[in-house]
Structure formats: C-alpha cells, structure tokens
CSV table of C-alpha atoms and ligand atoms in Angstrom, one decimal:
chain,number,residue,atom,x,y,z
D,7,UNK,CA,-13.8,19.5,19.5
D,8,UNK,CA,-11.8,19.2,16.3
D,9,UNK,CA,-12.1,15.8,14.4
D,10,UNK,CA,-8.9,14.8,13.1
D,11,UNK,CA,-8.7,11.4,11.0
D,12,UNK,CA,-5.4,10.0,10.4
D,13,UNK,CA,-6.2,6.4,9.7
D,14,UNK,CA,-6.5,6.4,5.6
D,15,UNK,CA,-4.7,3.2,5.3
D,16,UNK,CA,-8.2,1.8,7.2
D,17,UNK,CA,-10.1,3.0,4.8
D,18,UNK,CA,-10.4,6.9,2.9
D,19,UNK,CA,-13.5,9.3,2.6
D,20,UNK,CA,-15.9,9.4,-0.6
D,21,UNK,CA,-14.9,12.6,-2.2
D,22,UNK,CA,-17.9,14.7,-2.7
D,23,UNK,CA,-16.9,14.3,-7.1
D,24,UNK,CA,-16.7,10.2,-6.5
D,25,UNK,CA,-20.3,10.2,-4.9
D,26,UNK,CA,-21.7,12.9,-7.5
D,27,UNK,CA,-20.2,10.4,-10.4
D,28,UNK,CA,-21.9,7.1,-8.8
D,29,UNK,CA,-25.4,8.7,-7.6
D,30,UNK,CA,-27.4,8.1,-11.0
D,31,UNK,CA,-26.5,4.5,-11.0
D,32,UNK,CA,-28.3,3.8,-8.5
D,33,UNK,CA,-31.4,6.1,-9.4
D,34,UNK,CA,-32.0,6.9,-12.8
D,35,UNK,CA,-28.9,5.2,-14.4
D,36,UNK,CA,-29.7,1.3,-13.0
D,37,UNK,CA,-29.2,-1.0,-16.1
D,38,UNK,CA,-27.4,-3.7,-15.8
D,39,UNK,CA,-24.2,-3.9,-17.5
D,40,UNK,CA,-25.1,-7.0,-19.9
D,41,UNK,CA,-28.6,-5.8,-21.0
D,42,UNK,CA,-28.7,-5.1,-24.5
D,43,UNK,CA,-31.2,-2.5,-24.3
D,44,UNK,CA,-30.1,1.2,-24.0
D,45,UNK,CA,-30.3,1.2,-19.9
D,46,UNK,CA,-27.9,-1.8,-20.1
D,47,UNK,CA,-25.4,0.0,-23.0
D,48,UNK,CA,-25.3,3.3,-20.6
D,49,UNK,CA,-24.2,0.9,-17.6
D,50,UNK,CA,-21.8,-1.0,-19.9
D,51,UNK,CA,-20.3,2.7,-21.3
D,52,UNK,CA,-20.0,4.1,-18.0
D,53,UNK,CA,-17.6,1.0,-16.8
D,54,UNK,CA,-15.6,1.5,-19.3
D,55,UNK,CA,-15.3,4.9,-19.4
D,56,UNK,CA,-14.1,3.6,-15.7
D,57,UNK,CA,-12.0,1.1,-17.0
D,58,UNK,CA,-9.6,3.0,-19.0
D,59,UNK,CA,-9.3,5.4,-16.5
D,60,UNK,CA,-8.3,2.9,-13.5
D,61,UNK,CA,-5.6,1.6,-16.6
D,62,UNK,CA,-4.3,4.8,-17.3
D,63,UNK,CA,-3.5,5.9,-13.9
D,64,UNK,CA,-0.8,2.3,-13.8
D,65,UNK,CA,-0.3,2.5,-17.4
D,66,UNK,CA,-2.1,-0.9,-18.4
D,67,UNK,CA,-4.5,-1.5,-21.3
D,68,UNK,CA,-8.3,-1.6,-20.0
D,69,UNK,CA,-8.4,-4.9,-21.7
D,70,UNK,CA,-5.9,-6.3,-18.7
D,71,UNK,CA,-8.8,-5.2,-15.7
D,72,UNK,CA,-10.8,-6.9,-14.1
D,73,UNK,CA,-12.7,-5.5,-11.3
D,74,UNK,CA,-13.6,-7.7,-8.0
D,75,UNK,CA,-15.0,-7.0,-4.6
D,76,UNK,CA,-12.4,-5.3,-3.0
D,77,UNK,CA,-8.0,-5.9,-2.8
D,78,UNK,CA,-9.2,-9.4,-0.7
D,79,UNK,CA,-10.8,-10.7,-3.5
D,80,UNK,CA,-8.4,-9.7,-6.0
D,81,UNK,CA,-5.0,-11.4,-4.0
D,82,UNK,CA,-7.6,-14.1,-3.7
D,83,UNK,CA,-7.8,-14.2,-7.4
D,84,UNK,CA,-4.6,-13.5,-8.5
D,85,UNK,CA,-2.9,-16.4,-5.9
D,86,UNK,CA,-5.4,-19.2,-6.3
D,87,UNK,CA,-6.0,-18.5,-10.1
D,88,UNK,CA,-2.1,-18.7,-10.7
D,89,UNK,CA,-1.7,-21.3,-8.7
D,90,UNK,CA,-4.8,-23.3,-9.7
D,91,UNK,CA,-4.3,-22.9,-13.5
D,92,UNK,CA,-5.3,-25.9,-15.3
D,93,UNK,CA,-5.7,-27.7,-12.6
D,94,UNK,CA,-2.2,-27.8,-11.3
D,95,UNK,CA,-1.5,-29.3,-7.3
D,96,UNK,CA,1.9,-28.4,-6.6
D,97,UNK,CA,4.2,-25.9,-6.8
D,98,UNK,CA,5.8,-23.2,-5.3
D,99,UNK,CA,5.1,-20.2,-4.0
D,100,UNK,CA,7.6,-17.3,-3.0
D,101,UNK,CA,6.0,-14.3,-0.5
D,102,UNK,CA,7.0,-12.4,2.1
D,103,UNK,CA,6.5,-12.5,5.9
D,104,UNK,CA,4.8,-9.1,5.9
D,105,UNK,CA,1.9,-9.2,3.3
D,106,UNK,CA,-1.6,-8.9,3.9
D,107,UNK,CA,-3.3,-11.8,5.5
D,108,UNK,CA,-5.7,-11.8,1.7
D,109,UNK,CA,-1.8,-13.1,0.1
D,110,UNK,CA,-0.6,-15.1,3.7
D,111,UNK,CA,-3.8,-16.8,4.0
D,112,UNK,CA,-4.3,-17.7,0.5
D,113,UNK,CA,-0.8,-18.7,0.5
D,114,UNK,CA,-1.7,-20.8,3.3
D,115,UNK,CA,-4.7,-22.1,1.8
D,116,UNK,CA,-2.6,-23.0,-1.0
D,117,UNK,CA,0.3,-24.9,1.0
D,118,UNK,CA,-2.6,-27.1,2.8
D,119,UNK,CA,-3.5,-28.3,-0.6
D,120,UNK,CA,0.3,-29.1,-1.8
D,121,UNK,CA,1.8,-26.1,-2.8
D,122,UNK,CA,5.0,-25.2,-1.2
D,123,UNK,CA,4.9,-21.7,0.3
D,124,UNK,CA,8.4,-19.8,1.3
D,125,UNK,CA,8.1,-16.4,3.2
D,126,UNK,CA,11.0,-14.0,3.0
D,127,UNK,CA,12.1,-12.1,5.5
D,128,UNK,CA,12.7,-7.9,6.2
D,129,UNK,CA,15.4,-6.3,7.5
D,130,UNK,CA,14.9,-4.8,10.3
D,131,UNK,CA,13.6,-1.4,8.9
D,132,UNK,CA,10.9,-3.5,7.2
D,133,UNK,CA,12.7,-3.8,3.7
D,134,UNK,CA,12.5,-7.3,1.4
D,135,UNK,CA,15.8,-7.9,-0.6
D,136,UNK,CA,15.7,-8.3,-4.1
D,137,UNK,CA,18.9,-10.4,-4.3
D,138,UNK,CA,17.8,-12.9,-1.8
D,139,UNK,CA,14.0,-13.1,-3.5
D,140,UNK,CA,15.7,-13.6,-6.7
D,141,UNK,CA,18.1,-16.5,-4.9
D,142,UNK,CA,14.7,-18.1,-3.7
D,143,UNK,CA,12.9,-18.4,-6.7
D,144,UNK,CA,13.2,-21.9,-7.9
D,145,UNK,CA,12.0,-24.2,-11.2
D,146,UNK,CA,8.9,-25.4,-9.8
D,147,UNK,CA,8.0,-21.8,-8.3
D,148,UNK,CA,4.9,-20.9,-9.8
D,149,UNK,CA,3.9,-17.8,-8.5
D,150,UNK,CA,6.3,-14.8,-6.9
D,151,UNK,CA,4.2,-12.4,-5.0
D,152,UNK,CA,5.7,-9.2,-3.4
D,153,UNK,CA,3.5,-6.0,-1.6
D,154,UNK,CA,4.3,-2.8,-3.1
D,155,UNK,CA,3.9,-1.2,0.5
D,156,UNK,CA,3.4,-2.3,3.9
D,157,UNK,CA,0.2,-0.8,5.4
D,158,UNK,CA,1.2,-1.1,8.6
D,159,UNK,CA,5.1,0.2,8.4
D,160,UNK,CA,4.2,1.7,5.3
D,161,UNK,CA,8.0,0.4,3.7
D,162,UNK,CA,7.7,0.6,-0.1
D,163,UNK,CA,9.7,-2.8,-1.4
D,164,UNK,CA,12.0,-3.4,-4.1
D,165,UNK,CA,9.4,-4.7,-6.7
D,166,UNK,CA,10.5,-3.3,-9.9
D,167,UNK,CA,14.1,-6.0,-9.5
D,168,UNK,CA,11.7,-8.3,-8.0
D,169,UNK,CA,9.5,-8.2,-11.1
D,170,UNK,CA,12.2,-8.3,-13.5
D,171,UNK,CA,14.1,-11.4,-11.7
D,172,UNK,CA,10.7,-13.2,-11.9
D,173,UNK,CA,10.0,-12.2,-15.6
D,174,UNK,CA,13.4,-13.0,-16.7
D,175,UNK,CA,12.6,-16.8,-15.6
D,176,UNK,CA,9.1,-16.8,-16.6
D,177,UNK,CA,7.5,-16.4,-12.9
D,178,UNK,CA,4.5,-14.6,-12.7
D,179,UNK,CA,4.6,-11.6,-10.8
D,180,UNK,CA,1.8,-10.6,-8.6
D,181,UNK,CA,1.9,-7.2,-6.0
D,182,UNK,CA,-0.3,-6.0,-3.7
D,183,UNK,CA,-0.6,-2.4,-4.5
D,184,UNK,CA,-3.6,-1.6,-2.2
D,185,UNK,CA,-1.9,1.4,0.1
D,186,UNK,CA,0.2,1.7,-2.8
D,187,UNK,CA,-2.3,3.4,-5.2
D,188,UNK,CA,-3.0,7.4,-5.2
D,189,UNK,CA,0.7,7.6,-3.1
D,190,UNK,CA,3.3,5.7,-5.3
D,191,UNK,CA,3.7,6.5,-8.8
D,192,UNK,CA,2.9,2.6,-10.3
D,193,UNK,CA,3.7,1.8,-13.9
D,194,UNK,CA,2.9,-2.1,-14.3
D,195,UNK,CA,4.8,-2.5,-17.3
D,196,UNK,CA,8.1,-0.2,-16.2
D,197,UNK,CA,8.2,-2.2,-13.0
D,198,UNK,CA,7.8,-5.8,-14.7
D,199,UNK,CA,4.5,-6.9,-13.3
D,200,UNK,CA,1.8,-9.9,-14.2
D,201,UNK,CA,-0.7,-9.0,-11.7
D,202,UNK,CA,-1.5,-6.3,-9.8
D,203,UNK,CA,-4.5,-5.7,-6.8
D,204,UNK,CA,-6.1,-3.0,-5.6
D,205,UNK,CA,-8.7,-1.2,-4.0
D,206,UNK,CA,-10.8,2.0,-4.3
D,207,UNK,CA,-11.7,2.7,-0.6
D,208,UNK,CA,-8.3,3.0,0.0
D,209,UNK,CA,-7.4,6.2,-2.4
D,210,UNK,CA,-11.3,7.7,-2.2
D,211,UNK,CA,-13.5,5.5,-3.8
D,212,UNK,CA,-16.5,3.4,-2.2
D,213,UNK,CA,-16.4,0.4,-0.4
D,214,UNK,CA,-16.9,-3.0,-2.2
D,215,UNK,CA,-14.8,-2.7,-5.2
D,216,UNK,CA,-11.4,-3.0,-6.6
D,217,UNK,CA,-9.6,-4.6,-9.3
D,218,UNK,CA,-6.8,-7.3,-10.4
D,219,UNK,CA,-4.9,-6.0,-13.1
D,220,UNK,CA,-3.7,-9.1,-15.1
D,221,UNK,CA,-0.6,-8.5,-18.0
D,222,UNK,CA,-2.1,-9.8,-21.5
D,223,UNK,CA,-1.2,-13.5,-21.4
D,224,UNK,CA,-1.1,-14.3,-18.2
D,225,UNK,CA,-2.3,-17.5,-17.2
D,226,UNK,CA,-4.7,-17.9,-14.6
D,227,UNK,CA,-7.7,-20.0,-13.8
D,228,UNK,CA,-11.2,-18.1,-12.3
D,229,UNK,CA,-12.1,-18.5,-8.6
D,230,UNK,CA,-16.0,-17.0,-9.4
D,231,UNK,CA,-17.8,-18.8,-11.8
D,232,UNK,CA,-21.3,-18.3,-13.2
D,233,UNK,CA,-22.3,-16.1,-16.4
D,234,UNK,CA,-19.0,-15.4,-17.5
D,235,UNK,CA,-18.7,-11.4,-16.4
D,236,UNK,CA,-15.6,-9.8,-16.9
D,237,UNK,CA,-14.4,-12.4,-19.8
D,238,UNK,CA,-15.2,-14.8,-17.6
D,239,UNK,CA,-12.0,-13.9,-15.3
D,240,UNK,CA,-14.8,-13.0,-12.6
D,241,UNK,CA,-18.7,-13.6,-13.0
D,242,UNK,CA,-21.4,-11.9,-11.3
D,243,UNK,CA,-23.2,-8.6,-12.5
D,244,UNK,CA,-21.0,-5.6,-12.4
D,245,UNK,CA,-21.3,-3.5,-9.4
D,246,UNK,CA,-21.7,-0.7,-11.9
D,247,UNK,CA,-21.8,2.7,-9.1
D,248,UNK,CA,-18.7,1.0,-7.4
D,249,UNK,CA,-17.3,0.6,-10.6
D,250,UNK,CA,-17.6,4.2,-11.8
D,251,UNK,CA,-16.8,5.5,-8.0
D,252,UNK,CA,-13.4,3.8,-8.7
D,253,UNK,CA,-13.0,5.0,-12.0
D,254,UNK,CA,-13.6,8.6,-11.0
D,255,UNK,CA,-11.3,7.8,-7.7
D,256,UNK,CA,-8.2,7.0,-10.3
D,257,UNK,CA,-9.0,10.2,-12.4
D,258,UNK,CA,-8.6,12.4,-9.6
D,259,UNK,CA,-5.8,10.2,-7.9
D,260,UNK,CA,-3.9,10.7,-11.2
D,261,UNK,CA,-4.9,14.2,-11.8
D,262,UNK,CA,-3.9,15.2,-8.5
D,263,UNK,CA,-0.7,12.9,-7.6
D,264,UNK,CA,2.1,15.4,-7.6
D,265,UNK,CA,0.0,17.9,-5.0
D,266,UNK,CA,-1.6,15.6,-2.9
D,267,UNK,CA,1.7,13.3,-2.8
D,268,UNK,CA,3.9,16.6,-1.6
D,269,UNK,CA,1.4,17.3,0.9
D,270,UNK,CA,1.4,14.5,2.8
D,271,UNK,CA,4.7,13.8,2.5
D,272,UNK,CA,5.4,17.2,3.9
D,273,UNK,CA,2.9,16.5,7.0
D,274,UNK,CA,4.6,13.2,7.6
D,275,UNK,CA,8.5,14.6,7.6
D,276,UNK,CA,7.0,17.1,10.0
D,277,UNK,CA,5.3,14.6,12.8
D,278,UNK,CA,8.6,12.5,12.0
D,279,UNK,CA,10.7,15.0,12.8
D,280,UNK,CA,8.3,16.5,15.8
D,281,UNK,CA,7.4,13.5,18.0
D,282,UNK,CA,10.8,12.3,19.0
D,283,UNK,CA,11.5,15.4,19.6
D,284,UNK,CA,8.3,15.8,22.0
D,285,UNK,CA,8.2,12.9,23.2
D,286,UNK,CA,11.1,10.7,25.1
D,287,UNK,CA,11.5,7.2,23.9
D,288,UNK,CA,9.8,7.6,20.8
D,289,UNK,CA,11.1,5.1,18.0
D,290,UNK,CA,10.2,5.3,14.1
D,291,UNK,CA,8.9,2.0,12.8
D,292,UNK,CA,9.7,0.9,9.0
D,293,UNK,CA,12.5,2.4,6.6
D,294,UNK,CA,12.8,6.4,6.5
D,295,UNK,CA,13.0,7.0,3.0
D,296,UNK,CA,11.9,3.8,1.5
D,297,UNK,CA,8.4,5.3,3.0
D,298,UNK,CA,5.0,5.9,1.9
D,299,UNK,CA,4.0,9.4,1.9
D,300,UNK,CA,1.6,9.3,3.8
D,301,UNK,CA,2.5,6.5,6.5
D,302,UNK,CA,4.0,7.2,10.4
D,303,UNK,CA,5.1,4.5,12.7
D,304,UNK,CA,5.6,5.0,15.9
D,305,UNK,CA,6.6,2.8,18.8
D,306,UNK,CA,6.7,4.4,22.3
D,307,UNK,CA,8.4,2.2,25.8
D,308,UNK,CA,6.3,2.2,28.0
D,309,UNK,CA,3.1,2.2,26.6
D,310,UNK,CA,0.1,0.2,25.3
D,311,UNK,CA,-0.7,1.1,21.8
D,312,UNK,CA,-4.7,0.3,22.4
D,313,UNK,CA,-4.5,2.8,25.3
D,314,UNK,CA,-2.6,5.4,23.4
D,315,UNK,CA,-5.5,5.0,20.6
D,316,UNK,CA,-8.2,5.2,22.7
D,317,UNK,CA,-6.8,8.4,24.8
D,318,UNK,CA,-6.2,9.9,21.1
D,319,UNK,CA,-9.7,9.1,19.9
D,320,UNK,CA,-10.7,11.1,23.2
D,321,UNK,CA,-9.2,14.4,22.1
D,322,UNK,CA,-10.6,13.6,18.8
D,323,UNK,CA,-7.6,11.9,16.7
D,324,UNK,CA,-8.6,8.8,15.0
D,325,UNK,CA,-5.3,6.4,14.4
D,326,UNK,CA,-4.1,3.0,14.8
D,327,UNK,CA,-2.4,0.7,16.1
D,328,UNK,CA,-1.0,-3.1,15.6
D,329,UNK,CA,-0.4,-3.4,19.3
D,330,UNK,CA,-2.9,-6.3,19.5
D,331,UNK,CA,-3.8,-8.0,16.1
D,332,UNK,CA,-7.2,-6.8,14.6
D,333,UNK,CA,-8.8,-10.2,15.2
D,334,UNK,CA,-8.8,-9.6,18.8
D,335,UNK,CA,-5.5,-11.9,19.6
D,336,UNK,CA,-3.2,-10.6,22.4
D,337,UNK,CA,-0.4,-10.9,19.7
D,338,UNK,CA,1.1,-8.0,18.1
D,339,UNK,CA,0.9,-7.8,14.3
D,340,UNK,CA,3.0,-10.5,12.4
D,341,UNK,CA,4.7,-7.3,10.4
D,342,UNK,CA,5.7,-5.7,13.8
D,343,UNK,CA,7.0,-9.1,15.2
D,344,UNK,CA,8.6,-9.2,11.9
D,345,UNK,CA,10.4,-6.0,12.2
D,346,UNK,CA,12.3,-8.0,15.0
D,347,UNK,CA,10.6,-6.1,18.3
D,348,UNK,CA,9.9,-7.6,21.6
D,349,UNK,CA,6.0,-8.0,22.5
D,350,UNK,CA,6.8,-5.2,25.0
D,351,UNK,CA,8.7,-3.1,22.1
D,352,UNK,CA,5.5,-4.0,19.7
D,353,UNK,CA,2.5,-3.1,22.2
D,354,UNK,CA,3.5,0.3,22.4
D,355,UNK,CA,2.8,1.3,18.7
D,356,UNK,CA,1.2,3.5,16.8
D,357,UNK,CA,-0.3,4.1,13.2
D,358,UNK,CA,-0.9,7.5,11.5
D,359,UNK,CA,-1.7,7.2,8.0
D,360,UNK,CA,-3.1,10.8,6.4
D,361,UNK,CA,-5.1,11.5,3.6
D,362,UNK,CA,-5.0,14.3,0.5
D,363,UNK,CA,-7.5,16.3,2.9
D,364,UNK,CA,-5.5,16.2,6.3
D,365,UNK,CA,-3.5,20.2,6.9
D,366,UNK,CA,-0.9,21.5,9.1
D,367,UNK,CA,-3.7,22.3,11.7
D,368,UNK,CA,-4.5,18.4,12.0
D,369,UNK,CA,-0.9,17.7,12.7
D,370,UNK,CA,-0.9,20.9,15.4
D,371,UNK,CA,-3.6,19.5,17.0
D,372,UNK,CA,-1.9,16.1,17.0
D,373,UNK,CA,1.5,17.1,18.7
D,374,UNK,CA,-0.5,19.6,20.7
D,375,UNK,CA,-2.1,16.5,22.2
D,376,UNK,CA,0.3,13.3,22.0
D,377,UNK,CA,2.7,14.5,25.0
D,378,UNK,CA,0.7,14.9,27.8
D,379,UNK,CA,-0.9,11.9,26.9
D,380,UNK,CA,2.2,10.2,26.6
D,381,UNK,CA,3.1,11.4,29.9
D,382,UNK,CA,0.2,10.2,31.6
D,383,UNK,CA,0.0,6.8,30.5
D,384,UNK,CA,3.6,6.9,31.2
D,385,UNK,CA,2.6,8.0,35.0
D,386,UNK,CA,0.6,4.4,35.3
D,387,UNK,CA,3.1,2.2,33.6
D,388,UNK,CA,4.0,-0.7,35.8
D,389,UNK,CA,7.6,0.2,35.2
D,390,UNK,CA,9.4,2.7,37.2
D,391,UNK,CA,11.7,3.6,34.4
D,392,UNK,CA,8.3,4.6,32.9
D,393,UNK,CA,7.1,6.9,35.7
D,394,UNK,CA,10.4,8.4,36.6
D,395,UNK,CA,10.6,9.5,32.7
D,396,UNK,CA,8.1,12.8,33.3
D,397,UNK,CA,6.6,14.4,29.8
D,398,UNK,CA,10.2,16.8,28.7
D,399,UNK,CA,11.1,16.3,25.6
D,400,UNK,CA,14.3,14.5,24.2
D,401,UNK,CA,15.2,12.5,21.0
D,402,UNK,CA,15.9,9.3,20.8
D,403,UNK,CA,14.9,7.9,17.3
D,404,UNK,CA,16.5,5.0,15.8
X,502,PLP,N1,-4.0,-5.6,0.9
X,502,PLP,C1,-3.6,-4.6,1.7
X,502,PLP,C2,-2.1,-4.3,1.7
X,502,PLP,C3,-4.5,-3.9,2.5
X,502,PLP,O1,-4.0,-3.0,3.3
X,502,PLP,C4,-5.8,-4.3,2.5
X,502,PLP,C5,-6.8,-3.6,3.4
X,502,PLP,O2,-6.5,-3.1,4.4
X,502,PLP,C6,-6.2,-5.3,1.6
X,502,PLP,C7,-5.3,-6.0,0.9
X,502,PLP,C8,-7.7,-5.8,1.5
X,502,PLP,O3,-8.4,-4.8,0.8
X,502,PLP,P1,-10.0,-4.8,0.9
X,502,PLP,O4,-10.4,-4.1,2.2
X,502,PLP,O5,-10.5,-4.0,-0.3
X,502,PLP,O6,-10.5,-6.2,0.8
C-alpha cells in the first residue's frame, strides 16, 4: 500500500544529508564543545560552522543564537527570561489566543506569579490585527509576543507591523517562527524582531534541538543555569550532532526555499481547490492567501475528525486533526474554537500539512481516497441530513 505522510507540521523526516552531517559526532567526532583539547575545538568549529548557517538563513548575526532543546524551550526562554529580567514581578504581557501552548502556558505561568497577560483575538479566518495589537500594547507591557504562523490553520500573521509598533515603543518582540521556518521567507531584522524560536524537526532536522534568536541588546534573564554554555543565555553541554543536524537543516532549507516553497504551495492550491469540489460540505479552515505553503484545513459536517484520521491512516495517509485536543480532552483545539466554530463545526476537522518530499501522486492518492471515506462515515452519522447527503460531489467552500 502506498505510504503517504502529510503531517510535517507534527514533525519532518531526517534528510538522508542532515543524518550524513551529524553521524561522526556521535562516533569518531565526540568532543565536547568546551574541551580545549583538539576533539573539543572540532565540536566547538562544527557548531559554529552551524551557527552562522541557522543566522544566515533569517538574516541575524551568529552572535544573536542561542540553541535550546527544541521551539518549547526556546518560547520558554524567550517569555520567562523577558519577563523575569532583573528580577521584575509585574508587568504585562500582550499574546494571542492562538499560540502554542509553550507561549499560552508560559504566559500563564507568568500571570499566576503577577504578570498581567492579555490575549488577542482572530478574525474569523484566523488573522491577528495589527492595529488592535498595537492599541493594546500599554506602558507597563513588557513583552509583545505574536506566532509567525498558526500550525494548526496555518494563517501567517501580521508580524512585521506588529514588530515595528512594539519597537517603536521599546517592547520586545518575540515570534514563534516554528512552522514558519523552511516555508516563509523570515528576515528578523526587515520584520522588526527581538526574539525569535524555532525548531529543526520541524524543517528536517533531528529531534531535540532548536534555537532562540535574541537581537543584540536585548534584555533577558536565563531560565537554565549551571556552567555558563551558550554565554550563559542557556547552560548545559551542547548537543553538538543536534546542533550540526540543524545547521545543515537551515543550509538546505535556504538553498532550496524557492523550489521546495513552489512545490508545496502548488500541491496545497490543488487539494484546496479539489476537495470541495469532491466532497459536499467541505469548509477551508484559516485565511486563503495569508497561508502557509504547505498547510490545508479542512472542516467536514458531519463528521468526526479522529474517525476521518484513523480511516485515512487505513489507506495509508497519515494527517491530523484538532478535533479533540492532543492531551486527550473532549475539547476541540483552542485555535479552532477560536476561529469561532461550533464543537460540532470543530470535530469534524482535518490537518494536512506536506513536506518538500510529498508529489502530485501523494495528493492523487489522497483525493482518490477522501470521498468514499467521507461518504461512509457520512452513512453512520447520527444525523439524517448526514446520510441523506450520498458521496457526489458539490462545492461549498467558505
Ligand atoms: N511552537 C509551535 C508553533 C509549534 O508548532 C511547536 C510544535 O509543534 C512548538 C512551538 C514546540 O516545538 P518543539 O516540538 O520543538 O518543542
């Protein structure tokens, strides 16, 4: 059966040049980044040989990296580490209602200790507006932070007027630019930002490493502390095969940005275009330009997004869905509630996020598939509406 994986916002294959970079590291290359002897200053040149590539591909100077865990730990950083900075207890915080639960939850970690957190809201294609951002930021807000794209809806926001509103009264600026990396060209000093997260998994690196990219002069306080690593901005020894993974990930995702970008935004206009037209009662999720490349959200009447996975996963297509939250709660995301859906409009839905290596014969295989699947689930819906509906086609996207 053909394997199809459309879930690259999840997480994205090793390419086979990623692995071939890291594998001495582990093996032959081992030193430890802060040894003086020459197995340590062959790990320490191979990081930043990483390092300056990672800047280059958002136009930053190495000096302004600082590589962390993974895009938790570096919202982590970036929020508390603001917020904390010498010690400050108050303050406030300006976010969104649909970032990542790494910004909500350290937002909310934040408000339980003082701070004042204010979420904005989306319109109801899933965009933030940079006037009324601007309009909330106050004198005693501390710390504006602002995704650069949904992962779920995959809606790219306004952060370039959000950046500049902030800089122009001295907020920090901090954007989550996890999905955004690899599929949205990101300049951090063009679009005005102080701090910038991000993850390799998510554009072809390994698992386990990222970075925070923090604007010379920023000021933020450490969350890790120990031997003083990274300039002390994050201690522990370097993960030095992680490191060069995502070094060679942001080569190649710079190298290869204008191909892999037009590819996958051609695939996504096509099962855009194709499912509503399959499929009755099929609704886009999220804005329909302001749109990642490679992000499609679906939401169908009538049917349970978990079941519409799992029936997927049976003919071999591995997606998504933010029917029922990821923890295991019976709610449905806090984007798609956000979006303004019902619970019944926000079960039904569907993620299909592709990846630099998906082709046309993926998305054949897809559409080939989706309708009769639709059309049986359909046949077992409690609603009648739902059964009388049959599998024709017929377009009805808003
Ligand atoms: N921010 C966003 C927008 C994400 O999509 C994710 C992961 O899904 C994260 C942060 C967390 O990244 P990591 O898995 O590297 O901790």
């Amino acid at each position: 059966m053909r394997r199809v994986y459309f879930d690259h916002s999840a997480t994205s294959r090793v390419l086979p040049e990623v692995f071939e970079a890291m594998a001495p590291f582990y093996t032959e290359r081992f030193g430890n980044a802060s040894s003086l002897h020459s197995f340590g200053r062959e790990a320490r040149a191979s990081m930043e040989h990483a390092r300056k590539h990672l800047a280059a591909l958002i136009n930053a100077d190495p000096g302004e990296i600082v590589f962390t865990s993974g895009g938790t730990e570096a919202d982590n950083l970036a929020i508390k580490g603001v917020a904390a900075y010498k010690g400050r207890a108050k303050g406030h915080i300006l976010t969104t209602c649909i970032e990542h639960h790494a910004v909500l939850e350290s937002c909310a970690h934040l408000g339980r200790l003082g701070f004042e957190v204010t979420e904005l809201p989306i319109s109801k294609d899933g965009l933030v507006d940079a006037a009324e951002a601007e309009a909330a930021m106050r004198d005693d807000t501390v710390l504006v932070s602002v995704m650069a794209a949904n992962n779920e809806i995959g809606t790219i926001q306004p952060i370039m007027e959000i950046g500049a509103a902030a800089r122009s009264r001295g907020i920090p600026f901090h954007t989550d630019a996890v999905q955004a990396i690899g599929k949205m060209d990101i300049d951090v000093k063009r679009d005005n930002i102080d701090l910038l997260s991000l993850s390799a998994h998510k554009f072809h690196g390994p698992k386990g490493i990222g970075a925070l990219y923090v604007r010379k002069g920023t000021k933020i306080e450490p969350q890790i502390h120990g031997g003083g690593h990274e300039r002390g901005m994050r201690s522990s020894t370097e993960n030095v095969p992680g490191i060069v993974g995502l070094g060679k990930a942001a080569e190649i995702a710079r190298r290869d940005f204008v191909p892999t970008t037009a590819a996958m935004r051609d695939l996504r206009d096509r099962i855009v275009k194709e499912v509503p037209e399959l499929v009755p009662r099929a609704y886009l999720n999220g804005h329909r330009t302001h749109r990642l490349v490679n992000n499609v959200n679906f939401r169908f009447d009538f049917i349970e997004g978990e079941a519409l996975m799992l029936q997927l996963d049976m003919k071999g297509v591995a997606v998504s869905t933010g029917s029922a939250c990821s923890t295991g709660s019976l709610e449905p995301s806090h984007v798609l509630m956000a979006l303004g859906l019902t619970h019944e409009q926000a079960h039904g839905n569907l993620r299909l996020t592709l990846g630099r290596e998906n082709t046309y014969e993926d998305v054949d295989h897809f559409l080939a598939v989706l309708p009769g699947i639709v059309s049986r689930l359909r046949e077992i819906s409690p609603f009648s509406e739902a059964r009388s509906m049959g599998g024709e086609g017929g377009s009805c996207v808003q």
